[in-house]
Coordinates of C-alpha atoms in Angstrom, one line a residue:
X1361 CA -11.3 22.4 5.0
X1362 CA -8.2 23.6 3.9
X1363 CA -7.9 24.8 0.4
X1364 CA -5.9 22.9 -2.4
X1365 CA -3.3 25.7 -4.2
X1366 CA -1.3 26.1 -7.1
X1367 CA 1.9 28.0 -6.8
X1368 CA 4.3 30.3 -9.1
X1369 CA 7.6 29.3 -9.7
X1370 CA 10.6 31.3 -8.7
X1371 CA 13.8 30.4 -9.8
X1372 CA 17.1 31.1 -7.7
X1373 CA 20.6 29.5 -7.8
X1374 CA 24.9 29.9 -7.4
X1375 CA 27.0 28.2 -9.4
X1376 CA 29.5 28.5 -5.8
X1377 CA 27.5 27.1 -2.5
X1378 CA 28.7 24.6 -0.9
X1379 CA 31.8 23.3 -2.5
X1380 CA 33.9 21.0 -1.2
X1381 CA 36.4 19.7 -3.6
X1382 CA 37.5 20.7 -7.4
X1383 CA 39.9 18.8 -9.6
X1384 CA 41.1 19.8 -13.2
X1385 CA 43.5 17.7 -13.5
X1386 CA 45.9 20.5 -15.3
X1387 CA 48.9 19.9 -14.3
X1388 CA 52.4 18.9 -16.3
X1389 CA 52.4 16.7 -18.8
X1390 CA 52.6 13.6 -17.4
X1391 CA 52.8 14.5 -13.8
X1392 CA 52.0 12.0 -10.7
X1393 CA 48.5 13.1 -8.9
X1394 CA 50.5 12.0 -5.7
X1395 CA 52.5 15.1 -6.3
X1396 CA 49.7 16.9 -6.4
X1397 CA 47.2 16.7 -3.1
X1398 CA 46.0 13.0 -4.5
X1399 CA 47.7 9.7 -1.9
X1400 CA 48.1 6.6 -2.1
X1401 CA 45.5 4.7 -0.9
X1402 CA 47.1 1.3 -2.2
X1403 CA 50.0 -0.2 -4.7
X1404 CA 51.9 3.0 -4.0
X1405 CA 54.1 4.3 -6.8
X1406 CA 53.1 0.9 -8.6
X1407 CA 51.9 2.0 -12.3
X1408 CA 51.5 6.0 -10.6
X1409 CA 48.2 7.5 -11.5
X1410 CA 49.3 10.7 -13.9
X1411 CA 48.2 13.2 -16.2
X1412 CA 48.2 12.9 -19.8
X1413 CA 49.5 15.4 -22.8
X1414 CA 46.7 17.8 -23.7
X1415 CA 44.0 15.1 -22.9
X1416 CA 41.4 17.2 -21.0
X1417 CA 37.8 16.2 -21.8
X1418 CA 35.7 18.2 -23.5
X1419 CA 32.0 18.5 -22.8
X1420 CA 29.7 21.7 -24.0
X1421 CA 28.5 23.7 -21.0
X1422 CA 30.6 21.9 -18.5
X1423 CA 33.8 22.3 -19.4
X1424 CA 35.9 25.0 -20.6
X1425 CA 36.4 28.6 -19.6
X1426 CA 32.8 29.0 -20.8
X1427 CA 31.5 25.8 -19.2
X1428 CA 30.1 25.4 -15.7
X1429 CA 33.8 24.5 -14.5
X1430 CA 34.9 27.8 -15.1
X1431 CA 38.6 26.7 -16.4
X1432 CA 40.8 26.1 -19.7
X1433 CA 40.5 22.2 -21.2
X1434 CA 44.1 21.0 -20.0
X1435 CA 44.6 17.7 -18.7
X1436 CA 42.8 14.5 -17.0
X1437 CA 43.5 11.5 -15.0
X1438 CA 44.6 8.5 -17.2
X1439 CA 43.2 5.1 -15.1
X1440 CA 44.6 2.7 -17.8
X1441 CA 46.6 0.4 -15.6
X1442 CA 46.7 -1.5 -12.3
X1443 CA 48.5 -0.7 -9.1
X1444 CA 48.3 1.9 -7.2
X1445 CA 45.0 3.7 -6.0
X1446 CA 44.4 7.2 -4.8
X1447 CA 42.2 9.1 -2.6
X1448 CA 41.9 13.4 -3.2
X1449 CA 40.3 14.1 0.9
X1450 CA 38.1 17.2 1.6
X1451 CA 39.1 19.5 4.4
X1452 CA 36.5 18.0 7.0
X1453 CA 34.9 15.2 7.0
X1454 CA 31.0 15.2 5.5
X1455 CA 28.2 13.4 8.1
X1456 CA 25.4 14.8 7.3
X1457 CA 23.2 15.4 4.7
X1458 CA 23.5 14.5 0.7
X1459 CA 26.8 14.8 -1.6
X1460 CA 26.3 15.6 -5.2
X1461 CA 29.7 14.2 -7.0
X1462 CA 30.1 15.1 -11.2
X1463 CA 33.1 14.8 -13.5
X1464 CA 33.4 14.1 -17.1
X1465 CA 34.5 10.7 -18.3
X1466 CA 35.8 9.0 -21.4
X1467 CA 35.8 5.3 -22.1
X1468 CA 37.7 3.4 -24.3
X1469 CA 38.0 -0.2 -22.8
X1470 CA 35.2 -1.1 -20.1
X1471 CA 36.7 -4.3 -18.6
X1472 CA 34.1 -4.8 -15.8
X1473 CA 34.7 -3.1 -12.4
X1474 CA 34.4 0.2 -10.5
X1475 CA 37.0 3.0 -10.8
X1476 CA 36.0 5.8 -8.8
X1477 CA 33.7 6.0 -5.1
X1478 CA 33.4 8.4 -2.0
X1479 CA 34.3 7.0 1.0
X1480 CA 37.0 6.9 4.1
X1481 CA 39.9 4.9 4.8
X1482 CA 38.8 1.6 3.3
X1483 CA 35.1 2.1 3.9
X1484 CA 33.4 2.9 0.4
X1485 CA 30.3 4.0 -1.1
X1486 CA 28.3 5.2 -4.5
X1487 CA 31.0 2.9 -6.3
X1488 CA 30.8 3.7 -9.8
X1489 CA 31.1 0.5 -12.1
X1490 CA 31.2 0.0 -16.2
X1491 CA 30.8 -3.2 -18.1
X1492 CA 31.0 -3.8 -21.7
X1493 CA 27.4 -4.5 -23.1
X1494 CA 25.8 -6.9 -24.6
X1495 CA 26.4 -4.5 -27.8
X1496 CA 30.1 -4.3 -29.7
X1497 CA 31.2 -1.0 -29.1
X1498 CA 28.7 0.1 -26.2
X1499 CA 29.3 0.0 -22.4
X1500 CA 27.0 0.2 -19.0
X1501 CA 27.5 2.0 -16.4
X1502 CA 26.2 0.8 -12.3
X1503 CA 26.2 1.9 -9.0
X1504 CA 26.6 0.4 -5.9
X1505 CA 27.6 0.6 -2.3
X1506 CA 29.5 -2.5 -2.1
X1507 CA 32.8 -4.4 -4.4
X1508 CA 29.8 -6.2 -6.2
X1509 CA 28.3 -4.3 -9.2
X1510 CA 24.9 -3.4 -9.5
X1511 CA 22.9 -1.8 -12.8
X1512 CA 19.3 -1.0 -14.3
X1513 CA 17.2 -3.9 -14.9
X1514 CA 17.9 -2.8 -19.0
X1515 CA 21.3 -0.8 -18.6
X1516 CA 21.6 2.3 -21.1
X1517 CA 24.3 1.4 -24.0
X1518 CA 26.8 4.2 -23.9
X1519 CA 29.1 4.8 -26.5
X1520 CA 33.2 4.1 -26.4
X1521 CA 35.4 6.6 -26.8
X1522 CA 32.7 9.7 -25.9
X1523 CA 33.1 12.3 -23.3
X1524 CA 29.9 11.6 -21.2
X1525 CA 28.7 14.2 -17.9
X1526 CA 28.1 11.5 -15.1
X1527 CA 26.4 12.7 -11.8
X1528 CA 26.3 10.7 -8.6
X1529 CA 24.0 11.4 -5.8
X1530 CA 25.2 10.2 -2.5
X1531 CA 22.6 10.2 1.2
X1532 CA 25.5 10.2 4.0
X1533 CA 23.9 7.8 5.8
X1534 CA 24.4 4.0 6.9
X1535 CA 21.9 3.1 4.4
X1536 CA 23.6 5.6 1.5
X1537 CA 20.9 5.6 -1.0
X1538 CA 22.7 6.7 -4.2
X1539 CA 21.7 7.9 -7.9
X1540 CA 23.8 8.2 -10.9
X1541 CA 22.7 10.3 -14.1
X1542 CA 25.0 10.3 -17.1
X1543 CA 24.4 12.8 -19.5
X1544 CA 25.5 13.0 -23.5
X1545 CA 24.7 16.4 -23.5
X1546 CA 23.4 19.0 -21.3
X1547 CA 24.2 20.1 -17.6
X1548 CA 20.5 19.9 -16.2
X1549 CA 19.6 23.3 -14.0
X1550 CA 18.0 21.0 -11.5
X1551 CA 18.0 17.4 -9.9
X1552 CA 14.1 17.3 -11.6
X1553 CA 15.0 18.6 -14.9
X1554 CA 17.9 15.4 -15.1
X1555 CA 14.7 13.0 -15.1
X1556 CA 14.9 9.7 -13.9
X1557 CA 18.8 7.8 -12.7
X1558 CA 20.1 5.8 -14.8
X1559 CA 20.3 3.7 -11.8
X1560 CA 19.2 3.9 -7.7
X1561 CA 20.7 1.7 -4.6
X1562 CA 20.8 1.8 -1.8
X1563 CA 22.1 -0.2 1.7
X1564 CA 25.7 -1.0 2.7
X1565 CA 25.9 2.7 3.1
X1566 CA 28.6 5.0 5.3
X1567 CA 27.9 8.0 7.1
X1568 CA 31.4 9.1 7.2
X1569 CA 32.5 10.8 3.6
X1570 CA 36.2 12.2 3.8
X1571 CA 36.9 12.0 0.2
X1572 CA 36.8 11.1 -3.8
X1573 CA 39.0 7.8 -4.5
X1574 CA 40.5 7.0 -8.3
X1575 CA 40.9 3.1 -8.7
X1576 CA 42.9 1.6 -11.2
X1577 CA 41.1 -2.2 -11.6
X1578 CA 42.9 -4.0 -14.2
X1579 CA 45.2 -3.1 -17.0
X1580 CA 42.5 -3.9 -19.4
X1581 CA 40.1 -0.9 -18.2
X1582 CA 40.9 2.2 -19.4
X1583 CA 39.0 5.2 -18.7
X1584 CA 39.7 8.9 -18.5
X1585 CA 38.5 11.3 -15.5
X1586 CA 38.5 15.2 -15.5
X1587 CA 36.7 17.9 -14.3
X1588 CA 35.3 16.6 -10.8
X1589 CA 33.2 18.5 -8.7
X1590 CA 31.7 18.1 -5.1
X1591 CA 28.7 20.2 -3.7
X1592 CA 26.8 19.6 -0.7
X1593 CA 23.8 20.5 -3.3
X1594 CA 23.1 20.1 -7.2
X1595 CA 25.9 22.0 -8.8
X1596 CA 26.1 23.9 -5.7
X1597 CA 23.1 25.7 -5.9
X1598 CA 21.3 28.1 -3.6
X1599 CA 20.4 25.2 -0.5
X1600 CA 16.5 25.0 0.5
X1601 CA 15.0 27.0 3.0
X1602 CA 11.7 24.3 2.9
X1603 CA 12.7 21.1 4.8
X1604 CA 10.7 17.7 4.0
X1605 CA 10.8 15.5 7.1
X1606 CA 9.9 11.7 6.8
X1607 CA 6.6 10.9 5.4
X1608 CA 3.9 9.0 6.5
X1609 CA 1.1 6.8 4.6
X1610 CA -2.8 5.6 5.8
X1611 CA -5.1 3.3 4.2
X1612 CA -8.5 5.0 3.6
X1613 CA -9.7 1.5 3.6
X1614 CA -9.2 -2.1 3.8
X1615 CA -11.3 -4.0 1.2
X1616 CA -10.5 -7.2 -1.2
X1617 CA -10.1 -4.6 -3.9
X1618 CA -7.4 -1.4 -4.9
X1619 CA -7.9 0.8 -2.4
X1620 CA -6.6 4.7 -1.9
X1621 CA -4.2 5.7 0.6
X1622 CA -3.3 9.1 2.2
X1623 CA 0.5 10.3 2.7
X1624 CA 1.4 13.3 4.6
X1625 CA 4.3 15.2 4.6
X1626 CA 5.4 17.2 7.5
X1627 CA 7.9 20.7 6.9
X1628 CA 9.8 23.3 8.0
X1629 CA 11.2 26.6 6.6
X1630 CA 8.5 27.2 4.4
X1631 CA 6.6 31.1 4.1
X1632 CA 10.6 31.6 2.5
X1633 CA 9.6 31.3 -1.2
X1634 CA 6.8 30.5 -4.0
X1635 CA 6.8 27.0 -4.3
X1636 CA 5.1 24.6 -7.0
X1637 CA 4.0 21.3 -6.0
X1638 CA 3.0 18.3 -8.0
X1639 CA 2.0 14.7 -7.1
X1640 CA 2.7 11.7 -9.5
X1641 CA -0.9 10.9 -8.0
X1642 CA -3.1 11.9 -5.8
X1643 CA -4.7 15.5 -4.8
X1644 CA -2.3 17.9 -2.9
X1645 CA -4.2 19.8 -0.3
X1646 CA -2.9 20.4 3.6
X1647 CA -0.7 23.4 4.6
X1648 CA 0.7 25.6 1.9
X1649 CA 4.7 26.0 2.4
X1650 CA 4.7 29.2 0.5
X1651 CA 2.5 31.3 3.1
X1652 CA 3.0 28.5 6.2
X1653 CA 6.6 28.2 8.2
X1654 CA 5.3 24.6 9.3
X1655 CA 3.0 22.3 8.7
X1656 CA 2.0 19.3 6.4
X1657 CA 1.6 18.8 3.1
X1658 CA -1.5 16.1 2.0
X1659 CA -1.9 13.6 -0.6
X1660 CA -5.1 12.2 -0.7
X1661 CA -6.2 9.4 -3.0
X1662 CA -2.9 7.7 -4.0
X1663 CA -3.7 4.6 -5.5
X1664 CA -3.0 1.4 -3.5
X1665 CA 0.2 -0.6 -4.8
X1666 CA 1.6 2.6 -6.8
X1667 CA 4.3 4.7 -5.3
X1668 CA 3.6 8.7 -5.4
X1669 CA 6.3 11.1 -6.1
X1670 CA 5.8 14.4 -4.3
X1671 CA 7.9 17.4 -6.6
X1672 CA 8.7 20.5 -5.1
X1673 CA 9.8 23.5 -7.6
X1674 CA 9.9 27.1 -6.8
X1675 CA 12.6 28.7 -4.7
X1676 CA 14.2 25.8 -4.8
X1677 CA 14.1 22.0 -6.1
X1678 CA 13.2 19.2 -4.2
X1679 CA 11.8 15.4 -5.0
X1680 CA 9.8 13.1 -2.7

């Protein structure tokens, strides 16, 4: 029988891997982003996407020379019109793997309708949506592959006219699953220590990503963008040595009543770090990832009709 473990936790991180695009928005007063590496994805030069006067967000441990964005609090994107749309496009195109997309936004009219997404061309994903609530004065904010918006079952009332961190989580795949976190404070170390989305979806997806779009909706909207950031990990930290692959699940047995079941996890890359695992339920046993290179992690006894989160901490951060 192989022995059940607990492991220490080690923890490591860059504030630099895997970048792919930056965007300050700190140009001249009023300056067009299409004179500066943003283009026209539609209404061209119609209502021009610019910069405002001294209107950088501010946003404690994010922005700012001291922040995690490294640079002075300048200017941001104004999206308080219709017309014309941009796209900002990475060097090479993303088709593999998972896209962590942050920036800082300010609301101060949420007419309903998305404003910003990843994408290529005119294929989109991990659409990000606001509505005004049911509350004067509050807004939601939704996610969603597709043009039509989708939100918690009981959205989170945000407040207008505060700078809020938003976080979107994006699977390069056809199916695109896709997370969105939006902090009021805070830049969370790790994708575990933000807690739960504010809202998952998935389907609809595209596994081509060349670049972050701006969208002006309606005049009515208006929002204000700054400070965006695109890793290939959370905040660009150190990547993973220890590689989940797909999991699979087993009755223990098939009876009128709840029964267990048993998941197993194979991996890869592990004996690379001390790792610290944790079910949501269950008992971990199986291979150990912090003295193995492969094998399979165990959960045994999972309740029948309840999911099981499997939480990886250590030398790095992952979430089953």
């Amino acid at each position: 029988m192989k022995k059940l473990y607990t492991l220490l936790l080690i923890a490591v991180s860059t504030l630099s891997f895997g970048q792919i695009l930056s965007e300050d928005f700190n140009y001249t007063d009023g300056a067009l982003l299409t004179a500066n590496g943003w283009t026209a994805t539609s209404g061209a030069g119609t209502n021009a996407i610019d910069v405002g006067t001294s209107n950088g967000l501010t946003y404690a441990g994010y922005s700012g020379t001291t922040g995690f964005t490294g640079v002075v609090v300048g200017n941001a994107a104004r999206l308080d019109n219709t017309g014309e749309d941009l796209t900002k496009t990475f060097s090479a195109d993303v088709t593999t793997g998972t896209l962590y997309y942050s920036f800082l936004l300010n609301v101060t009219d949420a007419t309903a309708g998305y404003f910003t997404n990843v994408g290529k061309s005119t294929t989109f994903a991990a659409r990000v949506f606001v509505k005004p609530s049911a509350t004067s004065g509050k807004f939601n904010i939704g996610l969603s592959n597709s043009s039509t918006a989708s939100y918690a079952a009981t959205p989170t009332d945000f407040d207008l006219n505060t700078t809020y961190l938003v976080i979107v989580k994006y699977d390069v795949t056809a199916t695109g699953a896709a997370s969105i976190w939006v902090k009021s404070t805070g830049v969370p170390a790790t994708e575990l220590a933000a807690g739960t989305p504010e809202h998952t979806t998935s389907g609809g997806g595209t596994a081509v990503i060349a670049g972050v779009y701006l969208r002006q909706y309606v005049a009515a909207q208006n929002l204000t963008v700054d400070g965006i950031r695109v890793y290939t990990t959370w905040f660009g930290a150190t990547p993973c040595d220890l590689t989940l692959a797909a999991e699979t699940a087993t009755c223990d047995a098939t009876t009128f009543g709840l029964d267990g079941y048993t998941v197993t996890i194979p991996f890869t890359g592990g004996n690379t770090a001390a790792y610290t695992l944790n079910a949501s339920s269950g008992t971990i046993s199986g291979d150990n990832p912090s003295t193995t290179a492969a094998g399979n992690i165990i959960i045994t006894g999972a309740t029948e009709g309840t999911n099981v989160t499997l939480s990886v901490t250590g030398g790095c951060t992952l979430s089953r």
